Amino acid sequence: MTATDTSSGSAAPQQDLIYGLDDRPAPLPALFAALQHVLASFVGVITPTLIVGSALGLGAYVPYLVSMALFVSGLGTFVQAKRIGPIGSGLLCLQGTSFGFLSAILSAGFIVKARGGSPEEILATLFGVSFCAAFVEIAFSQCINKLRRVITPVVTGTIICLMGLSLIKVAMTDIAGGYGAPDLGALPNLALAGLVIGIIVLLNRFPWPVLRLSAVIVALSVGYAVALAMGKVDLSGLAELPLVSVPQPFRFGFAFDWMAFIPIAVIFLITPLETAGDLTANSMISRQPVRGPLYMRRIKSGILADGCASATAAVFNSLPMTTFSQNNGVIQLTGVASRHVGFYIAGLLILLGLFPVVGGVLQAMPKPVLGGATLIMFGTVAIAGIKILAEAGLHRRNMLIVSISLGLGLGVAGVPEVLSAMPDVLKNIFGSPITIGAFSAILLNLFLPREPSEADVFDPEELIEDAVGTNTLSVNIPDYREHDGHRRDAMPQPAGVDFKG
């Protein structure tokens, strides 16, 4: 991609768009384009729920939770595309469950579980805390350009590294067979995971973007089919599921816990920067301005929609949401940037969410199959953090911030006994690698003097452009930065492992 008009801040892709942002495609091509968006994002929408349900032992509730994840993804996608008042970017953006919250969500769930909480109490706390924490992002959306000295690339990159690295254990446990599996580490389990990883790698060798975009869902489908042939899939519970899932606000109740709230609130300070990157990439692909008042309004409104979608998700019993990046690749692939396609995407997701059999089939997916895919996803998160840190510059000051913060975060994850002498309140708060790593990075970033080369050279508006480089789980975003007065634009081709959130 090359910028054709850097003075206006707009960029045109190499290929012409078949349908622009405000064009109205006929129903059939709109539905076909919407299906491609849903297929590219489906695994990303439902996987966090499957991981949380498995790790916290939520059992029979998982099909309902998967249904609600799809349902609220549809609602959020509609709002982003439609723009209701000040809420929504007005772009073709797909909302989905965020991977970025997984570590904090699991920590919160284990806090409740450790004191004997039932699955219902765990869910009540998770959704109650997530609902309250979502207002952190709602507030952040209105002042994102004023916090650049606090949430800098070195802070963001460190936290994102911790997100990915702290979740590798979850993926490896699934590869071995899952928590408490009687055949933990058995060769068939490792073979299934290896099959999934191999297919993802193989499909990413092909030059066709459609194969790379669908690599994960193809690998999971093949792995599922092989596991079914091996007798490792139990579908006996499907007959007991209701025909339709009825969304019930706070079905499991509402509970709040400060120790669970803080780590989740910290992540809500990071995801807006990811969303800013996605919205900038989406604007560029859709031939919309990436500077000026309209652009800034879209960024703020899009992040506000993210926060509102997360609050809505908590009300309807689902995990926090974020704007996905997969659909940016689909827009490039199809040449369809019409926001009206977003209404079709929303309708498909809501329709899928009304049928719990979808969640039941996915819940039956063997853990090694899921673990093979999530290992790559979580590794991608960590690598994205490293990329941000490399772009920020690993000089003496930044190396000190990163080394201390990563050391503390991974240290308490590996040796939780180090906090055994602390009061329970502090133990539970700083026992989260995300929390202790984030606090360390933020405080050190504020305390340590900046190098002369780090003096601010961007105006406040360029904070959002710089945030493109902090998009955590996406590899198909533009690197849109200004160095020494020269602007460079690059839009890599879509990749198969393109999970956000």
PDB file of C-alpha atoms in Angstrom, residues 188-189 192 195-196 219-236 238 360-362 364-369:
ATOM      1  CA  PRO A 188      -2.461 -39.131  20.804  1.00  0.00           C
ATOM      2  CA  ASN A 189      -3.043 -35.775  22.496  1.00  0.00           C
ATOM      3  CA  LEU A 192      -3.656 -33.977  17.555  1.00  0.00           C
ATOM      4  CA  LEU A 195      -1.643 -31.823  13.412  1.00  0.00           C
ATOM      5  CA  VAL A 196      -3.390 -28.519  14.075  1.00  0.00           C
ATOM      6  CA  ALA A 219      -6.936 -26.569  11.141  1.00  0.00           C
ATOM      7  CA  LEU A 220      -9.477 -26.759  13.954  1.00  0.00           C
ATOM      8  CA  SER A 221     -12.041 -28.392  11.644  1.00  0.00           C
ATOM      9  CA  VAL A 222      -9.580 -31.034  10.471  1.00  0.00           C
ATOM     10  CA  GLY A 223      -8.372 -31.655  14.014  1.00  0.00           C
ATOM     11  CA  TYR A 224     -11.956 -31.987  15.224  1.00  0.00           C
ATOM     12  CA  ALA A 225     -12.769 -34.489  12.462  1.00  0.00           C
ATOM     13  CA  VAL A 226      -9.676 -36.584  13.214  1.00  0.00           C
ATOM     14  CA  ALA A 227     -10.458 -36.532  16.945  1.00  0.00           C
ATOM     15  CA  LEU A 228     -14.023 -37.650  16.160  1.00  0.00           C
ATOM     16  CA  ALA A 229     -12.669 -40.595  14.157  1.00  0.00           C
ATOM     17  CA  MET A 230     -10.381 -41.463  17.099  1.00  0.00           C
ATOM     18  CA  GLY A 231     -13.356 -41.549  19.478  1.00  0.00           C
ATOM     19  CA  LYS A 232     -12.177 -38.488  21.419  1.00  0.00           C
ATOM     20  CA  VAL A 233     -15.338 -36.405  20.870  1.00  0.00           C
ATOM     21  CA  ASP A 234     -18.376 -36.850  23.096  1.00  0.00           C
ATOM     22  CA  LEU A 235     -21.548 -35.357  21.587  1.00  0.00           C
ATOM     23  CA  SER A 236     -23.961 -37.138  23.926  1.00  0.00           C
ATOM     24  CA  LEU A 238     -26.239 -32.167  22.715  1.00  0.00           C
ATOM     25  CA  GLY A 360     -22.406 -27.554  22.509  1.00  0.00           C
ATOM     26  CA  VAL A 361     -20.551 -28.780  19.440  1.00  0.00           C
ATOM     27  CA  LEU A 362     -17.667 -26.420  20.121  1.00  0.00           C
ATOM     28  CA  ALA A 364     -16.968 -30.993  22.711  1.00  0.00           C
ATOM     29  CA  MET A 365     -13.795 -30.001  20.824  1.00  0.00           C
ATOM     30  CA  PRO A 366     -10.930 -31.981  22.384  1.00  0.00           C
ATOM     31  CA  LYS A 367      -8.508 -29.865  24.388  1.00  0.00           C
ATOM     32  CA  PRO A 368      -5.410 -30.842  22.356  1.00  0.00           C
ATOM     33  CA  VAL A 369      -7.093 -29.572  19.174  1.00  0.00           C
TER      34      VAL A 369
END
